[in-house]
JSON list of C-alpha atoms in Angstrom, two decimals:
[
{"chain": "A", "resi": 591, "resn": "MET", "atom": "CA", "xyz": [0.00, 0.00, 0.00]},
{"chain": "A", "resi": 592, "resn": "SER", "atom": "CA", "xyz": [1.41, 3.38, -1.01]},
{"chain": "A", "resi": 593, "resn": "ALA", "atom": "CA", "xyz": [1.63, 6.37, 1.30]},
{"chain": "A", "resi": 594, "resn": "ASP", "atom": "CA", "xyz": [-1.29, 7.98, -0.56]},
{"chain": "A", "resi": 595, "resn": "ASP", "atom": "CA", "xyz": [-3.43, 4.86, -0.19]},
{"chain": "A", "resi": 596, "resn": "LEU", "atom": "CA", "xyz": [-2.56, 4.70, 3.48]},
{"chain": "A", "resi": 597, "resn": "GLY", "atom": "CA", "xyz": [-3.58, 8.33, 3.88]},
{"chain": "A", "resi": 598, "resn": "MET", "atom": "CA", "xyz": [-6.97, 7.66, 2.29]},
{"chain": "A", "resi": 599, "resn": "ALA", "atom": "CA", "xyz": [-7.48, 4.68, 4.58]},
{"chain": "A", "resi": 600, "resn": "GLN", "atom": "CA", "xyz": [-6.89, 6.80, 7.68]},
{"chain": "A", "resi": 601, "resn": "ALA", "atom": "CA", "xyz": [-9.57, 8.91, 9.32]},
{"chain": "A", "resi": 602, "resn": "PRO", "atom": "CA", "xyz": [-9.94, 12.56, 8.22]},
{"chain": "A", "resi": 603, "resn": "ARG", "atom": "CA", "xyz": [-8.07, 15.17, 10.25]},
{"chain": "A", "resi": 604, "resn": "ARG", "atom": "CA", "xyz": [-9.81, 18.21, 11.67]},
{"chain": "A", "resi": 605, "resn": "ALA", "atom": "CA", "xyz": [-8.59, 21.68, 10.83]},
{"chain": "A", "resi": 606, "resn": "SER", "atom": "CA", "xyz": [-6.73, 23.24, 13.74]},
{"chain": "A", "resi": 607, "resn": "VAL", "atom": "CA", "xyz": [-4.19, 25.92, 14.53]},
{"chain": "A", "resi": 608, "resn": "ARG", "atom": "CA", "xyz": [-1.58, 23.19, 14.92]},
{"chain": "A", "resi": 609, "resn": "LEU", "atom": "CA", "xyz": [-2.36, 21.77, 11.48]},
{"chain": "A", "resi": 610, "resn": "MET", "atom": "CA", "xyz": [-2.35, 25.24, 9.94]},
{"chain": "A", "resi": 611, "resn": "PHE", "atom": "CA", "xyz": [1.15, 26.06, 11.18]},
{"chain": "A", "resi": 612, "resn": "ALA", "atom": "CA", "xyz": [2.52, 22.63, 10.25]},
{"chain": "A", "resi": 613, "resn": "HIS", "atom": "CA", "xyz": [3.13, 23.76, 6.64]},
{"chain": "A", "resi": 614, "resn": "PRO", "atom": "CA", "xyz": [3.05, 27.08, 4.74]},
{"chain": "A", "resi": 615, "resn": "ALA", "atom": "CA", "xyz": [0.54, 25.59, 2.29]},
{"chain": "A", "resi": 616, "resn": "HIS", "atom": "CA", "xyz": [-1.92, 25.10, 5.14]},
{"chain": "A", "resi": 617, "resn": "VAL", "atom": "CA", "xyz": [-1.62, 28.74, 6.28]},
{"chain": "A", "resi": 618, "resn": "LEU", "atom": "CA", "xyz": [-2.56, 29.84, 2.77]},
{"chain": "A", "resi": 619, "resn": "ALA", "atom": "CA", "xyz": [-5.27, 27.24, 2.15]},
{"chain": "A", "resi": 620, "resn": "LEU", "atom": "CA", "xyz": [-6.92, 27.88, 5.53]},
{"chain": "A", "resi": 621, "resn": "GLY", "atom": "CA", "xyz": [-7.00, 31.61, 4.82]},
{"chain": "A", "resi": 622, "resn": "ALA", "atom": "CA", "xyz": [-4.58, 32.58, 7.62]},
{"chain": "A", "resi": 623, "resn": "GLY", "atom": "CA", "xyz": [-7.04, 31.03, 10.08]},
{"chain": "A", "resi": 624, "resn": "SER", "atom": "CA", "xyz": [-10.33, 32.30, 8.63]},
{"chain": "A", "resi": 625, "resn": "GLY", "atom": "CA", "xyz": [-11.12, 28.75, 7.52]},
{"chain": "A", "resi": 626, "resn": "LEU", "atom": "CA", "xyz": [-10.92, 27.60, 11.14]},
{"chain": "A", "resi": 627, "resn": "SER", "atom": "CA", "xyz": [-14.19, 29.37, 11.92]},
{"chain": "A", "resi": 628, "resn": "PRO", "atom": "CA", "xyz": [-16.62, 26.84, 13.45]},
{"chain": "A", "resi": 629, "resn": "ILE", "atom": "CA", "xyz": [-19.52, 28.60, 11.71]},
{"chain": "A", "resi": 630, "resn": "ALA", "atom": "CA", "xyz": [-19.69, 29.18, 7.94]},
{"chain": "A", "resi": 631, "resn": "PRO", "atom": "CA", "xyz": [-15.95, 29.04, 7.18]},
{"chain": "A", "resi": 632, "resn": "GLY", "atom": "CA", "xyz": [-16.62, 29.72, 3.48]},
{"chain": "A", "resi": 633, "resn": "THR", "atom": "CA", "xyz": [-18.40, 32.97, 4.36]},
{"chain": "A", "resi": 634, "resn": "VAL", "atom": "CA", "xyz": [-15.69, 33.98, 6.83]},
{"chain": "A", "resi": 635, "resn": "GLY", "atom": "CA", "xyz": [-13.05, 33.17, 4.21]},
{"chain": "A", "resi": 636, "resn": "THR", "atom": "CA", "xyz": [-14.85, 35.32, 1.65]},
{"chain": "A", "resi": 637, "resn": "LEU", "atom": "CA", "xyz": [-14.99, 38.17, 4.16]},
{"chain": "A", "resi": 638, "resn": "TRP", "atom": "CA", "xyz": [-11.23, 37.79, 4.66]},
{"chain": "A", "resi": 639, "resn": "GLY", "atom": "CA", "xyz": [-10.86, 37.84, 0.87]},
{"chain": "A", "resi": 640, "resn": "TRP", "atom": "CA", "xyz": [-12.83, 41.10, 0.77]},
{"chain": "A", "resi": 641, "resn": "VAL", "atom": "CA", "xyz": [-10.72, 42.75, 3.47]},
{"chain": "A", "resi": 642, "resn": "SER", "atom": "CA", "xyz": [-7.43, 41.53, 2.01]},
{"chain": "A", "resi": 643, "resn": "PHE", "atom": "CA", "xyz": [-8.43, 42.75, -1.47]},
{"chain": "A", "resi": 644, "resn": "LEU", "atom": "CA", "xyz": [-9.04, 46.25, -0.11]},
{"chain": "A", "resi": 645, "resn": "VAL", "atom": "CA", "xyz": [-5.68, 46.21, 1.72]},
{"chain": "A", "resi": 646, "resn": "ILE", "atom": "CA", "xyz": [-3.78, 45.00, -1.36]},
{"chain": "A", "resi": 647, "resn": "GLN", "atom": "CA", "xyz": [-5.63, 47.44, -3.60]},
{"chain": "A", "resi": 648, "resn": "GLN", "atom": "CA", "xyz": [-4.78, 50.34, -1.30]},
{"chain": "A", "resi": 649, "resn": "ALA", "atom": "CA", "xyz": [-1.12, 49.32, -1.27]},
{"chain": "A", "resi": 650, "resn": "LEU", "atom": "CA", "xyz": [-1.01, 49.03, -5.07]},
{"chain": "A", "resi": 651, "resn": "VAL", "atom": "CA", "xyz": [-2.69, 52.36, -5.86]},
{"chain": "A", "resi": 652, "resn": "HIS", "atom": "CA", "xyz": [0.08, 54.22, -4.01]},
{"chain": "A", "resi": 653, "resn": "SER", "atom": "CA", "xyz": [2.62, 53.09, -6.59]},
{"chain": "A", "resi": 654, "resn": "LEU", "atom": "CA", "xyz": [0.61, 52.02, -9.65]},
{"chain": "A", "resi": 655, "resn": "SER", "atom": "CA", "xyz": [-2.24, 53.41, -11.69]},
{"chain": "A", "resi": 656, "resn": "GLY", "atom": "CA", "xyz": [-4.23, 52.73, -14.84]},
{"chain": "A", "resi": 657, "resn": "PRO", "atom": "CA", "xyz": [-3.13, 49.71, -16.88]},
{"chain": "A", "resi": 658, "resn": "LEU", "atom": "CA", "xyz": [-0.24, 48.93, -14.53]},
{"chain": "A", "resi": 659, "resn": "LEU", "atom": "CA", "xyz": [-2.67, 48.38, -11.67]},
{"chain": "A", "resi": 660, "resn": "ASP", "atom": "CA", "xyz": [-4.61, 45.90, -13.81]},
{"chain": "A", "resi": 661, "resn": "VAL", "atom": "CA", "xyz": [-1.39, 44.15, -14.83]},
{"chain": "A", "resi": 662, "resn": "ALA", "atom": "CA", "xyz": [-0.43, 43.81, -11.17]},
{"chain": "A", "resi": 663, "resn": "TRP", "atom": "CA", "xyz": [-3.79, 42.26, -10.30]},
{"chain": "A", "resi": 664, "resn": "ALA", "atom": "CA", "xyz": [-3.64, 39.95, -13.31]},
{"chain": "A", "resi": 665, "resn": "LEU", "atom": "CA", "xyz": [-0.25, 38.71, -12.11]},
{"chain": "A", "resi": 666, "resn": "ILE", "atom": "CA", "xyz": [-1.47, 38.34, -8.52]},
{"chain": "A", "resi": 667, "resn": "LEU", "atom": "CA", "xyz": [-4.44, 36.29, -9.70]},
{"chain": "A", "resi": 668, "resn": "ALA", "atom": "CA", "xyz": [-2.39, 34.15, -12.10]},
{"chain": "A", "resi": 669, "resn": "VAL", "atom": "CA", "xyz": [0.22, 33.34, -9.47]},
{"chain": "A", "resi": 670, "resn": "GLY", "atom": "CA", "xyz": [-2.54, 32.98, -6.87]},
{"chain": "A", "resi": 671, "resn": "TRP", "atom": "CA", "xyz": [-4.28, 30.35, -9.00]},
{"chain": "A", "resi": 672, "resn": "LEU", "atom": "CA", "xyz": [-1.13, 28.23, -9.29]},
{"chain": "A", "resi": 673, "resn": "VAL", "atom": "CA", "xyz": [-0.11, 28.63, -5.66]},
{"chain": "A", "resi": 674, "resn": "GLY", "atom": "CA", "xyz": [-3.72, 28.06, -4.58]},
{"chain": "A", "resi": 675, "resn": "CYS", "atom": "CA", "xyz": [-3.96, 24.76, -6.46]},
{"chain": "A", "resi": 676, "resn": "TRP", "atom": "CA", "xyz": [-0.75, 23.64, -4.75]},
{"chain": "A", "resi": 677, "resn": "ALA", "atom": "CA", "xyz": [-1.82, 24.79, -1.27]},
{"chain": "A", "resi": 678, "resn": "CYS", "atom": "CA", "xyz": [-5.33, 23.32, -1.58]},
{"chain": "A", "resi": 679, "resn": "THR", "atom": "CA", "xyz": [-3.92, 20.00, -2.79]},
{"chain": "A", "resi": 680, "resn": "ARG", "atom": "CA", "xyz": [-1.40, 19.73, 0.02]},
{"chain": "A", "resi": 681, "resn": "THR", "atom": "CA", "xyz": [-3.94, 20.71, 2.66]},
{"chain": "A", "resi": 682, "resn": "ALA", "atom": "CA", "xyz": [-6.60, 18.32, 1.34]},
{"chain": "A", "resi": 683, "resn": "GLN", "atom": "CA", "xyz": [-4.01, 15.55, 1.45]},
{"chain": "A", "resi": 684, "resn": "ALA", "atom": "CA", "xyz": [-3.01, 16.46, 5.00]},
{"chain": "A", "resi": 685, "resn": "MET", "atom": "CA", "xyz": [-6.65, 16.53, 6.12]},
{"chain": "A", "resi": 686, "resn": "ARG", "atom": "CA", "xyz": [-7.44, 13.34, 4.12]},
{"chain": "A", "resi": 687, "resn": "VAL", "atom": "CA", "xyz": [-10.55, 14.99, 2.66]},
{"chain": "A", "resi": 688, "resn": "ALA", "atom": "CA", "xyz": [-10.95, 15.77, -1.05]},
{"chain": "A", "resi": 689, "resn": "ASP", "atom": "CA", "xyz": [-12.62, 19.17, -0.49]},
{"chain": "A", "resi": 690, "resn": "PRO", "atom": "CA", "xyz": [-12.37, 20.27, 3.17]},
{"chain": "A", "resi": 691, "resn": "GLY", "atom": "CA", "xyz": [-14.76, 23.02, 4.25]},
{"chain": "A", "resi": 692, "resn": "ALA", "atom": "CA", "xyz": [-11.92, 24.68, 6.17]},
{"chain": "A", "resi": 693, "resn": "VAL", "atom": "CA", "xyz": [-9.97, 25.24, 2.94]},
{"chain": "A", "resi": 694, "resn": "VAL", "atom": "CA", "xyz": [-11.04, 28.76, 1.96]},
{"chain": "A", "resi": 695, "resn": "PHE", "atom": "CA", "xyz": [-8.27, 30.11, -0.27]},
{"chain": "A", "resi": 696, "resn": "ASP", "atom": "CA", "xyz": [-10.53, 29.23, -3.21]},
{"chain": "A", "resi": 697, "resn": "GLU", "atom": "CA", "xyz": [-13.16, 31.65, -1.90]},
{"chain": "A", "resi": 698, "resn": "ILE", "atom": "CA", "xyz": [-10.53, 34.30, -1.20]},
{"chain": "A", "resi": 699, "resn": "TRP", "atom": "CA", "xyz": [-9.01, 34.04, -4.67]},
{"chain": "A", "resi": 700, "resn": "ALA", "atom": "CA", "xyz": [-12.38, 33.96, -6.45]},
{"chain": "A", "resi": 701, "resn": "PHE", "atom": "CA", "xyz": [-13.67, 37.01, -4.58]},
{"chain": "A", "resi": 702, "resn": "TRP", "atom": "CA", "xyz": [-10.48, 38.88, -5.44]},
{"chain": "A", "resi": 703, "resn": "LEU", "atom": "CA", "xyz": [-11.30, 38.11, -9.08]},
{"chain": "A", "resi": 704, "resn": "VAL", "atom": "CA", "xyz": [-14.88, 39.38, -8.70]},
{"chain": "A", "resi": 705, "resn": "LEU", "atom": "CA", "xyz": [-13.83, 42.63, -7.03]},
{"chain": "A", "resi": 706, "resn": "TRP", "atom": "CA", "xyz": [-11.02, 43.25, -9.51]},
{"chain": "A", "resi": 707, "resn": "VAL", "atom": "CA", "xyz": [-13.28, 42.81, -12.54]},
{"chain": "A", "resi": 708, "resn": "MET", "atom": "CA", "xyz": [-15.93, 45.06, -10.97]},
{"chain": "A", "resi": 709, "resn": "SER", "atom": "CA", "xyz": [-13.51, 47.81, -9.90]},
{"chain": "A", "resi": 710, "resn": "PRO", "atom": "CA", "xyz": [-14.04, 50.61, -9.37]},
{"chain": "A", "resi": 711, "resn": "VAL", "atom": "CA", "xyz": [-17.25, 49.88, -7.46]},
{"chain": "A", "resi": 712, "resn": "ASP", "atom": "CA", "xyz": [-18.78, 51.41, -4.34]},
{"chain": "A", "resi": 713, "resn": "VAL", "atom": "CA", "xyz": [-19.57, 49.64, -1.07]},
{"chain": "A", "resi": 714, "resn": "VAL", "atom": "CA", "xyz": [-23.14, 48.81, -2.17]},
{"chain": "A", "resi": 715, "resn": "GLY", "atom": "CA", "xyz": [-21.80, 47.09, -5.27]},
{"chain": "A", "resi": 716, "resn": "GLN", "atom": "CA", "xyz": [-19.27, 45.17, -3.18]},
{"chain": "A", "resi": 717, "resn": "VAL", "atom": "CA", "xyz": [-22.00, 44.01, -0.79]},
{"chain": "A", "resi": 718, "resn": "LEU", "atom": "CA", "xyz": [-24.15, 42.83, -3.71]},
{"chain": "A", "resi": 719, "resn": "ALA", "atom": "CA", "xyz": [-21.14, 41.00, -5.13]},
{"chain": "A", "resi": 720, "resn": "PHE", "atom": "CA", "xyz": [-20.52, 39.36, -1.75]},
{"chain": "A", "resi": 721, "resn": "VAL", "atom": "CA", "xyz": [-24.13, 38.19, -1.43]},
{"chain": "A", "resi": 722, "resn": "ALA", "atom": "CA", "xyz": [-24.27, 36.90, -5.01]},
{"chain": "A", "resi": 723, "resn": "PHE", "atom": "CA", "xyz": [-20.94, 35.10, -4.73]},
{"chain": "A", "resi": 724, "resn": "ARG", "atom": "CA", "xyz": [-21.90, 33.45, -1.44]},
{"chain": "A", "resi": 725, "resn": "PHE", "atom": "CA", "xyz": [-25.16, 32.26, -3.03]},
{"chain": "A", "resi": 726, "resn": "PHE", "atom": "CA", "xyz": [-23.42, 30.66, -5.98]},
{"chain": "A", "resi": 727, "resn": "ASP", "atom": "CA", "xyz": [-20.63, 29.17, -3.87]},
{"chain": "A", "resi": 728, "resn": "ALA", "atom": "CA", "xyz": [-22.90, 27.76, -1.15]},
{"chain": "A", "resi": 729, "resn": "VAL", "atom": "CA", "xyz": [-25.95, 26.63, -3.15]},
{"chain": "A", "resi": 730, "resn": "LYS", "atom": "CA", "xyz": [-23.93, 25.58, -6.23]},
{"chain": "A", "resi": 731, "resn": "PRO", "atom": "CA", "xyz": [-26.70, 25.88, -8.82]},
{"chain": "A", "resi": 732, "resn": "GLY", "atom": "CA", "xyz": [-26.24, 24.66, -12.41]},
{"chain": "A", "resi": 733, "resn": "PRO", "atom": "CA", "xyz": [-22.70, 25.15, -13.71]},
{"chain": "A", "resi": 734, "resn": "VAL", "atom": "CA", "xyz": [-21.24, 25.62, -10.23]},
{"chain": "A", "resi": 735, "resn": "GLY", "atom": "CA", "xyz": [-22.55, 22.21, -9.16]},
{"chain": "A", "resi": 736, "resn": "TRP", "atom": "CA", "xyz": [-21.16, 20.68, -12.34]},
{"chain": "A", "resi": 737, "resn": "ALA", "atom": "CA", "xyz": [-17.76, 22.24, -11.66]},
{"chain": "A", "resi": 738, "resn": "ASP", "atom": "CA", "xyz": [-17.86, 21.03, -8.05]},
{"chain": "A", "resi": 739, "resn": "ARG", "atom": "CA", "xyz": [-18.47, 17.42, -9.14]},
{"chain": "A", "resi": 740, "resn": "LEU", "atom": "CA", "xyz": [-15.98, 17.46, -12.02]},
{"chain": "A", "resi": 741, "resn": "PHE", "atom": "CA", "xyz": [-12.83, 16.69, -10.02]},
{"chain": "A", "resi": 742, "resn": "LYS", "atom": "CA", "xyz": [-14.29, 14.62, -7.17]},
{"chain": "A", "resi": 743, "resn": "PRO", "atom": "CA", "xyz": [-12.24, 11.43, -6.65]},
{"chain": "A", "resi": 744, "resn": "VAL", "atom": "CA", "xyz": [-13.86, 8.02, -6.95]},
{"chain": "A", "resi": 745, "resn": "PRO", "atom": "CA", "xyz": [-13.91, 6.00, -3.70]},
{"chain": "A", "resi": 746, "resn": "GLY", "atom": "CA", "xyz": [-10.46, 4.62, -3.01]},
{"chain": "A", "resi": 747, "resn": "GLN", "atom": "CA", "xyz": [-8.71, 7.11, -5.28]},
{"chain": "A", "resi": 748, "resn": "PRO", "atom": "CA", "xyz": [-5.90, 9.04, -3.54]},
{"chain": "A", "resi": 749, "resn": "ILE", "atom": "CA", "xyz": [-6.24, 12.79, -3.23]},
{"chain": "A", "resi": 750, "resn": "GLY", "atom": "CA", "xyz": [-4.10, 14.41, -5.91]},
{"chain": "A", "resi": 751, "resn": "TRP", "atom": "CA", "xyz": [-3.64, 17.53, -7.97]},
{"chain": "A", "resi": 752, "resn": "GLY", "atom": "CA", "xyz": [-7.00, 17.07, -9.65]},
{"chain": "A", "resi": 753, "resn": "GLN", "atom": "CA", "xyz": [-8.74, 17.67, -6.34]},
{"chain": "A", "resi": 754, "resn": "GLY", "atom": "CA", "xyz": [-6.69, 20.81, -5.67]},
{"chain": "A", "resi": 755, "resn": "VAL", "atom": "CA", "xyz": [-7.64, 22.15, -9.08]},
{"chain": "A", "resi": 756, "resn": "GLY", "atom": "CA", "xyz": [-11.25, 21.15, -8.42]},
{"chain": "A", "resi": 757, "resn": "ILE", "atom": "CA", "xyz": [-11.32, 23.06, -5.13]},
{"chain": "A", "resi": 758, "resn": "MET", "atom": "CA", "xyz": [-10.29, 26.20, -7.00]},
{"chain": "A", "resi": 759, "resn": "PHE", "atom": "CA", "xyz": [-12.29, 25.56, -10.17]},
{"chain": "A", "resi": 760, "resn": "ASP", "atom": "CA", "xyz": [-15.83, 25.55, -8.78]},
{"chain": "A", "resi": 761, "resn": "ASP", "atom": "CA", "xyz": [-15.15, 28.91, -7.13]},
{"chain": "A", "resi": 762, "resn": "LEU", "atom": "CA", "xyz": [-13.87, 30.27, -10.43]},
{"chain": "A", "resi": 763, "resn": "VAL", "atom": "CA", "xyz": [-17.20, 29.24, -11.97]},
{"chain": "A", "resi": 764, "resn": "ALA", "atom": "CA", "xyz": [-19.08, 30.77, -9.02]},
{"chain": "A", "resi": 765, "resn": "ALA", "atom": "CA", "xyz": [-17.16, 34.01, -9.62]},
{"chain": "A", "resi": 766, "resn": "ALA", "atom": "CA", "xyz": [-18.05, 33.93, -13.33]},
{"chain": "A", "resi": 767, "resn": "CYS", "atom": "CA", "xyz": [-21.75, 33.38, -12.50]},
{"chain": "A", "resi": 768, "resn": "THR", "atom": "CA", "xyz": [-21.63, 36.25, -9.99]},
{"chain": "A", "resi": 769, "resn": "LEU", "atom": "CA", "xyz": [-20.15, 38.61, -12.56]},
{"chain": "A", "resi": 770, "resn": "PHE", "atom": "CA", "xyz": [-22.66, 37.53, -15.20]},
{"chain": "A", "resi": 771, "resn": "VAL", "atom": "CA", "xyz": [-25.68, 38.07, -12.93]},
{"chain": "A", "resi": 772, "resn": "LEU", "atom": "CA", "xyz": [-24.43, 41.46, -11.73]},
{"chain": "A", "resi": 773, "resn": "ALA", "atom": "CA", "xyz": [-23.67, 42.57, -15.29]},
{"chain": "A", "resi": 774, "resn": "LEU", "atom": "CA", "xyz": [-27.15, 41.46, -16.35]},
{"chain": "A", "resi": 775, "resn": "ALA", "atom": "CA", "xyz": [-28.66, 43.41, -13.44]},
{"chain": "A", "resi": 776, "resn": "VAL", "atom": "CA", "xyz": [-26.82, 46.55, -14.57]},
{"chain": "A", "resi": 777, "resn": "VAL", "atom": "CA", "xyz": [-28.08, 46.10, -18.13]},
{"chain": "A", "resi": 778, "resn": "VAL", "atom": "CA", "xyz": [-31.68, 45.64, -16.95]},
{"chain": "A", "resi": 779, "resn": "ARG", "atom": "CA", "xyz": [-31.45, 48.64, -14.63]},
{"chain": "A", "resi": 780, "resn": "GLN", "atom": "CA", "xyz": [-30.21, 50.78, -17.51]},
{"chain": "A", "resi": 781, "resn": "GLY", "atom": "CA", "xyz": [-33.20, 49.89, -19.68]},
{"chain": "A", "resi": 782, "resn": "GLY", "atom": "CA", "xyz": [-32.44, 46.44, -21.03]},
{"chain": "A", "resi": 783, "resn": "VAL", "atom": "CA", "xyz": [-30.26, 45.01, -23.77]},
{"chain": "A", "resi": 784, "resn": "THR", "atom": "CA", "xyz": [-32.01, 46.88, -26.58]},
{"chain": "A", "resi": 785, "resn": "ALA", "atom": "CA", "xyz": [-31.38, 50.21, -24.83]},
{"chain": "A", "resi": 786, "resn": "GLY", "atom": "CA", "xyz": [-27.67, 49.49, -24.90]},
{"chain": "A", "resi": 787, "resn": "VAL", "atom": "CA", "xyz": [-27.71, 48.31, -28.52]},
{"chain": "A", "resi": 788, "resn": "LEU", "atom": "CA", "xyz": [-30.10, 50.88, -29.98]},
{"chain": "A", "resi": 789, "resn": "GLY", "atom": "CA", "xyz": [-29.33, 53.79, -27.66]}
]
């Protein structure tokens, strides 16, 4: 029996402060502790994503502007995706669960994406984005549910990179659905599609 098979045969491990500080990947995947919340860790992780986006954005605008600010965020998100897949994989393996609820970097990264695409947007817009994203991430309707099931391992299959990608991927789809719904709401509020085309 391989080490991976042995890990799958063992009981799942609970998220804890000790587990989080056992490896840098766990600190990232558990959202610097936000994923340790006993209540709604996904929501708490998204809130941490919101706060951290505002902090990073404020730091970036002091030295960058215009296209350079967008380039910086594109790089952050690209590197974040790769590092997130690694961190989520390693933490899922350590916890012996394919998609642990305590792993929240996927929510953090996806909400960064939503806020970046929407920027600049006021607090009301950010709140609406938060509510919409939490709906799609928690309820997983339609394409989000499909994305969530896509990388699930079959019973007996060791947890691997596919599961780390899957943890990130369904939140990417939830972010895309959030942006689509909010864009559609803006179009409707402004008089509908024909107003934009004919006006």
